[in-house]
Coordinates of C-alpha atoms and ligand atoms in Angstrom, one line a residue:
X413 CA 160.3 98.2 87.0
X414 CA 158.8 95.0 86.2
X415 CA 155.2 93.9 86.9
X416 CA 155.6 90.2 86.1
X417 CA 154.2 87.7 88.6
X418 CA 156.7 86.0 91.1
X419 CA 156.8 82.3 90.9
X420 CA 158.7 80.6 93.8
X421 CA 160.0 77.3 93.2
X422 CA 160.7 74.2 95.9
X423 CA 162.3 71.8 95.1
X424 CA 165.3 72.1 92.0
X425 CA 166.1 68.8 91.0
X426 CA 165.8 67.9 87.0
X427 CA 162.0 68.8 86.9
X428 CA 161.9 71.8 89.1
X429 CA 165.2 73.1 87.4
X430 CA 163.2 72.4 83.8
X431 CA 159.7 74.3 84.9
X432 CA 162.1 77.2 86.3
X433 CA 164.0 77.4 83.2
X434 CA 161.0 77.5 80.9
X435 CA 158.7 80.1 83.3
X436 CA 161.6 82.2 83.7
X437 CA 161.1 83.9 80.3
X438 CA 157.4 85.4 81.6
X439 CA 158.0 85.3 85.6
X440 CA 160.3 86.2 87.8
X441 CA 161.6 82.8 89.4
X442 CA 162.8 82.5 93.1
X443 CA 164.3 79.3 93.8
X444 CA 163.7 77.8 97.4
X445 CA 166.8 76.4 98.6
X446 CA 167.7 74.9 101.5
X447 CA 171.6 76.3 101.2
X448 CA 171.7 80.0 99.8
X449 CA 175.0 81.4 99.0
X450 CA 175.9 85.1 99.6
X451 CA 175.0 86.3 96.0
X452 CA 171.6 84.1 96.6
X453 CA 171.8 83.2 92.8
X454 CA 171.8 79.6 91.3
X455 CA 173.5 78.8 88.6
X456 CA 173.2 75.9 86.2
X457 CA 173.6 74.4 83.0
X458 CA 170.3 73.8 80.8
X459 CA 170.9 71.1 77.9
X460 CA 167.7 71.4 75.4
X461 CA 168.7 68.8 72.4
X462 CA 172.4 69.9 71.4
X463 CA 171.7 73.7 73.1
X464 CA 173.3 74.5 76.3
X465 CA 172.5 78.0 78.3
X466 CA 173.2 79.0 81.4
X467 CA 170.9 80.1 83.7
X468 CA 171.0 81.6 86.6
X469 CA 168.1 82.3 89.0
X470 CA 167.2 84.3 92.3
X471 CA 166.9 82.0 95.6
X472 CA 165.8 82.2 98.5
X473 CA 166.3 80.2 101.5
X474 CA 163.3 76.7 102.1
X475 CA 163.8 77.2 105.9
X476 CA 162.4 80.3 107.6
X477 CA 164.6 83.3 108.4
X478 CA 163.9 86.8 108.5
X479 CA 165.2 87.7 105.4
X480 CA 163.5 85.9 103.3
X481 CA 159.6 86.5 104.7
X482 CA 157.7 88.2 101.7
X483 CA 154.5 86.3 101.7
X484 CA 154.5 83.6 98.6
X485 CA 152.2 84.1 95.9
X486 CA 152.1 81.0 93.6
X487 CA 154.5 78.5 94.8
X488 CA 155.2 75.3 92.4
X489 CA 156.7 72.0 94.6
X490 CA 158.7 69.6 92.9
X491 CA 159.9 67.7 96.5
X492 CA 160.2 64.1 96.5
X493 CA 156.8 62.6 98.3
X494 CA 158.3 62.0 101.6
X495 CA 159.5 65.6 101.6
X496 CA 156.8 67.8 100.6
X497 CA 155.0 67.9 104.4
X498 CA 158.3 69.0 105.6
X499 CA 159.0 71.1 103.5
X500 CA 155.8 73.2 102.7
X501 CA 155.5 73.3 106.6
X502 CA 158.9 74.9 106.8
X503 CA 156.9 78.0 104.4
X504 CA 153.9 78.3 106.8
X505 CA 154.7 82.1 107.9
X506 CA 154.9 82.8 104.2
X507 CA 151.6 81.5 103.1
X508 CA 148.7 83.6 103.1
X509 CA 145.2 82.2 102.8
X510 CA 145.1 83.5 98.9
X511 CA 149.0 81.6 98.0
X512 CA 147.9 79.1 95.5
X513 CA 150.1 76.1 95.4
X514 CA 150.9 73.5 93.0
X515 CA 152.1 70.0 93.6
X516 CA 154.1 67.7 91.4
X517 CA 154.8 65.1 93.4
X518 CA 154.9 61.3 92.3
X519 CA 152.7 58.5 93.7
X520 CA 149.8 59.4 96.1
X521 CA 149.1 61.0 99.6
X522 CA 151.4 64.1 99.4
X523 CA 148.7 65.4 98.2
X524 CA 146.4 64.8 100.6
X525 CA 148.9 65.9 103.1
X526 CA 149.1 69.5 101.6
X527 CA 144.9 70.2 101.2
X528 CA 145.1 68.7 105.2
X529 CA 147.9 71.4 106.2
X530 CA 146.6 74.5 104.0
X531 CA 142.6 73.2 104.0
X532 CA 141.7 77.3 102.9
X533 CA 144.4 77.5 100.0
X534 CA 143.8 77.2 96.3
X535 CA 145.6 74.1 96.2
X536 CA 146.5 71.8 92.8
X537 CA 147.8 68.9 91.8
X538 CA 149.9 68.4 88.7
X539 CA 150.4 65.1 86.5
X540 CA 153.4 65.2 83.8
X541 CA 155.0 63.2 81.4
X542 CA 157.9 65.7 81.1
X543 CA 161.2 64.2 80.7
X544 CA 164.4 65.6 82.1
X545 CA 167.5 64.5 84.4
X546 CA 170.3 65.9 86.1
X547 CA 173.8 64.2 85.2
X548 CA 175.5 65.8 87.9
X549 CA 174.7 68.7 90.5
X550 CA 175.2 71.6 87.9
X551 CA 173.3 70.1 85.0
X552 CA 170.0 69.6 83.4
X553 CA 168.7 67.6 80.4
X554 CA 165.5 68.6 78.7
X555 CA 165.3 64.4 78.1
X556 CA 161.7 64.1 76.6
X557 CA 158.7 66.6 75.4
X558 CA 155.8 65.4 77.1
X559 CA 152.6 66.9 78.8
X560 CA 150.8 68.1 81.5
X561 CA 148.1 68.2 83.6
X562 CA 146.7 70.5 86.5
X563 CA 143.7 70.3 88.3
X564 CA 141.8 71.4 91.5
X565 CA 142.4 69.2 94.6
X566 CA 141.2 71.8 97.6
X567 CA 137.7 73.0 98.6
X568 CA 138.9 76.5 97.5
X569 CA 137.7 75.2 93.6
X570 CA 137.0 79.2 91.9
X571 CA 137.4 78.5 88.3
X572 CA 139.2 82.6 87.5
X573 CA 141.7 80.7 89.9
X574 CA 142.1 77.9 87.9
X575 CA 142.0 79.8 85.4
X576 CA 144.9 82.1 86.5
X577 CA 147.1 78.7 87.0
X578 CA 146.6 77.1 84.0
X579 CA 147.6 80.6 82.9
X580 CA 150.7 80.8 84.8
X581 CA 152.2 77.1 83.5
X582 CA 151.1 77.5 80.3
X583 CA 153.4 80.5 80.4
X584 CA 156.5 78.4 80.3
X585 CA 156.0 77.0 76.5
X586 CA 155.2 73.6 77.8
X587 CA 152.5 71.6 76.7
X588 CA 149.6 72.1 80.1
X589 CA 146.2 71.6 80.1
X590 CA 143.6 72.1 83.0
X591 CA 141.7 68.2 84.1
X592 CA 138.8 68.5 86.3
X593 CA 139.5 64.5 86.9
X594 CA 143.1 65.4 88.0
X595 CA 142.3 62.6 90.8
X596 CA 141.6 60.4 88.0
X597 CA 145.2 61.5 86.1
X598 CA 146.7 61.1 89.3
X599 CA 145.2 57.5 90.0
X600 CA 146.4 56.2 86.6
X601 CA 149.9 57.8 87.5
X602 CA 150.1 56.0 90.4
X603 CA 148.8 52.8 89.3
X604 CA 151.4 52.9 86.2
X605 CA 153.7 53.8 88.9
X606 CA 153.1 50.8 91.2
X607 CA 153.2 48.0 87.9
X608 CA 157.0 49.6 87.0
X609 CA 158.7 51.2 89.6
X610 CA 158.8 48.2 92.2
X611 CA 160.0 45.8 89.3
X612 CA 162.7 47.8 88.3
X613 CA 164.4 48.5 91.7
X614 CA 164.4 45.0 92.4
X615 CA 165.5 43.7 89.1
X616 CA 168.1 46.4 88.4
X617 CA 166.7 47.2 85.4
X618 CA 165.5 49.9 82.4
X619 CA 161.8 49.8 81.8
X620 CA 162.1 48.1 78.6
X621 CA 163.7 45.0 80.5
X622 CA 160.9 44.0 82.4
X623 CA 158.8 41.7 79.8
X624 CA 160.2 38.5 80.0
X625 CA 161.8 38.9 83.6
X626 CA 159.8 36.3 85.6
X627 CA 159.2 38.1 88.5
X628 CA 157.3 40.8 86.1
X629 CA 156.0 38.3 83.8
X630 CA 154.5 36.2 87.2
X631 CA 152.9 39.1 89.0
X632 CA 151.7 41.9 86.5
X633 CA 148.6 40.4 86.1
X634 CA 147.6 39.4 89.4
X635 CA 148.7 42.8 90.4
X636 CA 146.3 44.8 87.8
X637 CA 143.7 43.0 89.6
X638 CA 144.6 44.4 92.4
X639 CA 144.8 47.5 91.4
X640 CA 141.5 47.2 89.2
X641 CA 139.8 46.7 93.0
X642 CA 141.6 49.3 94.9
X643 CA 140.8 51.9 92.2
X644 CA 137.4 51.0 92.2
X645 CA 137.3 51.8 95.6
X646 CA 138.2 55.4 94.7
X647 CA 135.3 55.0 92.1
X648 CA 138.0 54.9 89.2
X649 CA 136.9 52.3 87.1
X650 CA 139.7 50.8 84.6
X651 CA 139.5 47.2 84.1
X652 CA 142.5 45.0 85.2
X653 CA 143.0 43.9 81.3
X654 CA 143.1 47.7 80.3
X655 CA 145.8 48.5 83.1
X656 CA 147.4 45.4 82.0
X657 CA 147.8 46.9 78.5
X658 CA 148.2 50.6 79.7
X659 CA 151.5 49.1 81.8
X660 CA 153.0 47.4 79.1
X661 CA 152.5 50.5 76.3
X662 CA 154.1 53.1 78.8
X663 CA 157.1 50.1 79.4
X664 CA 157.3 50.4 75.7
X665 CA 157.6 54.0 75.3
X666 CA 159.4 54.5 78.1
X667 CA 161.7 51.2 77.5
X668 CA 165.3 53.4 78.0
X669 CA 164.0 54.9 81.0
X670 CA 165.5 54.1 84.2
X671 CA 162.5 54.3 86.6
X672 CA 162.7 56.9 89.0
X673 CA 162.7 54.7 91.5
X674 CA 165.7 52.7 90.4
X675 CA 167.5 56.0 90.0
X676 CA 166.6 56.5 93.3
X677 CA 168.1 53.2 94.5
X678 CA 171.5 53.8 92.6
X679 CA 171.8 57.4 94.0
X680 CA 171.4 56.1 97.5
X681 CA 168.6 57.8 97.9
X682 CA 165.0 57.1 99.9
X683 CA 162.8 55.5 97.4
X684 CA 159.3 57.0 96.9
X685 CA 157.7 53.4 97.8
X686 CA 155.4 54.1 100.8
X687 CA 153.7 56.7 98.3
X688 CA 153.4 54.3 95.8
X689 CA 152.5 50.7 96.4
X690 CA 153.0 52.1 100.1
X691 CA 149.7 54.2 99.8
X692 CA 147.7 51.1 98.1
X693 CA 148.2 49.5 101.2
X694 CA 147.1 52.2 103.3
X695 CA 144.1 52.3 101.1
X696 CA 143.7 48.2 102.2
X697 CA 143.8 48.7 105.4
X698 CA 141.2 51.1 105.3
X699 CA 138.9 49.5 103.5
X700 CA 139.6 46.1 105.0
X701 CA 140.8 44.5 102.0
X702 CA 144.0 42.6 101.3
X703 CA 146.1 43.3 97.7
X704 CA 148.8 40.5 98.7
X705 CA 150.8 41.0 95.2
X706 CA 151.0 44.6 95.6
X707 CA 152.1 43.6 99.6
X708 CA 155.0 41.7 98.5
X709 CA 156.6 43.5 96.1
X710 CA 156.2 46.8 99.1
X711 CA 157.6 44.5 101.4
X712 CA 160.3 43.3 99.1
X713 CA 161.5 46.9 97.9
X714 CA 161.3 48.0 101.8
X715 CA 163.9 45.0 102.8
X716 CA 166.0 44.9 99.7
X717 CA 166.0 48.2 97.6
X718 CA 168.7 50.0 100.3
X719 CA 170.5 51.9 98.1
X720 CA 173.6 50.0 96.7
X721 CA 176.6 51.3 94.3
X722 CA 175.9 52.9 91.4
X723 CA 177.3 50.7 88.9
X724 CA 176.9 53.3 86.0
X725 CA 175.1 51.2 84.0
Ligands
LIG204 O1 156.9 57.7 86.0 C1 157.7 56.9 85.8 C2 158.8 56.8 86.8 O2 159.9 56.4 86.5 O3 158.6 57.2 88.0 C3 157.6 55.9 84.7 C4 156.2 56.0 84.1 C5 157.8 54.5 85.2 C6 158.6 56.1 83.6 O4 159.9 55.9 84.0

């Protein structure tokens, strides 16, 4: 008999697949799915450099049923943005007030929809520079080391909890490390987010492609401005000039990467926009303020980024 912790997992696409993978050597994993088979095992294929393994993990099913109603310990979310309301909702009778739950959701608001839902949980918010994709259904690439941060979002802030996560995470052999700024991470994130991902959709193109494209080279400035203002507002000071040169370092690093959101767009997919430059306009109207370069490009992506034929390029 086993004593080590249970880790439930929502949300298996590349990045949830690659966490479950790596914890599964120190945890027992349970996979929330929202279709279970009869064996209620998932299988896939892990690719880590030229190494593939199999692995095959315990699920259990997203939606409630009466088999599957232990209460949920620690329970990572890897959902899209749009999702994660849903879909933690869809959990309720298994969360107790001690389940500690950690989000890894892109872009902003998710976030603040989860500490609204659970506002007694341990509740945490993760940032992560981890790179891996899915090829097809039954596969996952390890694409790119990276790093990651965790940090408190909830009222429910008791550092041997924090403690206890950073614990857990570090347990899979990835590079974590605990922020008490995780809003601060997650600002950053989301500001990098709004300067690429919007570009990319509409231009049909890798990261790396955007310098020199006239609809980036036009609006990136005006649009760290705005972005400068609307962080401020969240007393996050970074100077437009600093974005400006953030944006165009992670473009470089990231120049072969095809933005999540354009992956999105080629999948045929819902695009993550209304939690990215979605949420900066939320933030405008809320503070009575008007960010018309980060308007356009939300209202372009909105009317033009329906998902189209994957090209395979
Ligand atoms: O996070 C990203 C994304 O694609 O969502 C960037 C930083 C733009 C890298 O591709």
């Amino acid at each position: 008999m086993t004593d080590k912790p249970i880790i439930h997992i929502l949300g298996a696409g590349a990045l949830g697949s690659l966490w479950a993978t790596k914890l599964s050597k120190d945890n027992r994993i349970v996979l929330l799915l929202k279709k279970i088979d009869e064996k209620r095992s998932h299988q896939f294929r892990f690719i880590d450099k030229n190494q593939t393994t199999t692995i095959t993990l315990p699920c259990e099913c997203s939606t409630p049923t009466p088999q599957d109603s232990r209460p949920i310990d620690t329970l990572l979310v890897f959902t899209k943005s749009y999702d994660t309301l849903n879909a933690v909702q869809q959990l309720r009778n298994r969360l107790t007030p001690s389940s500690r739950i950690v989000l890894f959701q892109n872009g902003m608001g998710s976030q603040q929809e989860i500490t609204q839902l659970l506002p007694g949980n341990p509740i945490y918010a993760a940032s992560t520079t981890e790179g891996a994709n899915r090829p097809d259904s039954q596969t996952v690439v390890y694409a790119g080391k990276g790093e990651t941060w965790v940090g408190s979002i909830s009222n429910q802030n008791n550092s041997s909890e924090s403690e206890k996560v950073l614990s857990l995470l570090s347990g899979s052999g990835l590079s974590v490390s605990y922020n008490s700024a995780i809003w601060e991470k997650l600002w950053l994130k989301l500001a990098i987010n709004c300067a690429i991902n919007p570009f990319t959709a509409l231009l049909n193109c890798k990261n790396g492609e955007l310098v020199g494209q006239p609809l980036f080279d036009a609006n990136i400035t005006p649009l760290c401005h705005e972005l400068e203002r609307v962080m401020k507002v969240n007393n996050i000071n970074k100077n437009a000039d600093e974005l400006e040169a953030l944006v165009k370092e992670v473009i470089e690093k990231t120049a072969n990467n095809v933005s999540s959101m354009l992956q999105d767009v080629r999948a045929g997919k819902q695009t993550e926009i209304e939690y990215i430059n979605g949420y900066i306009e939320l933030v405008a109207k809320n503070c009575d303020d008007t960010f018309p370069t980060n308007l356009v490009l939300l209202k372009r992506v909105r009317s033009s980024c329906k998902p189209h034929i994957n090209t395979g390029t």
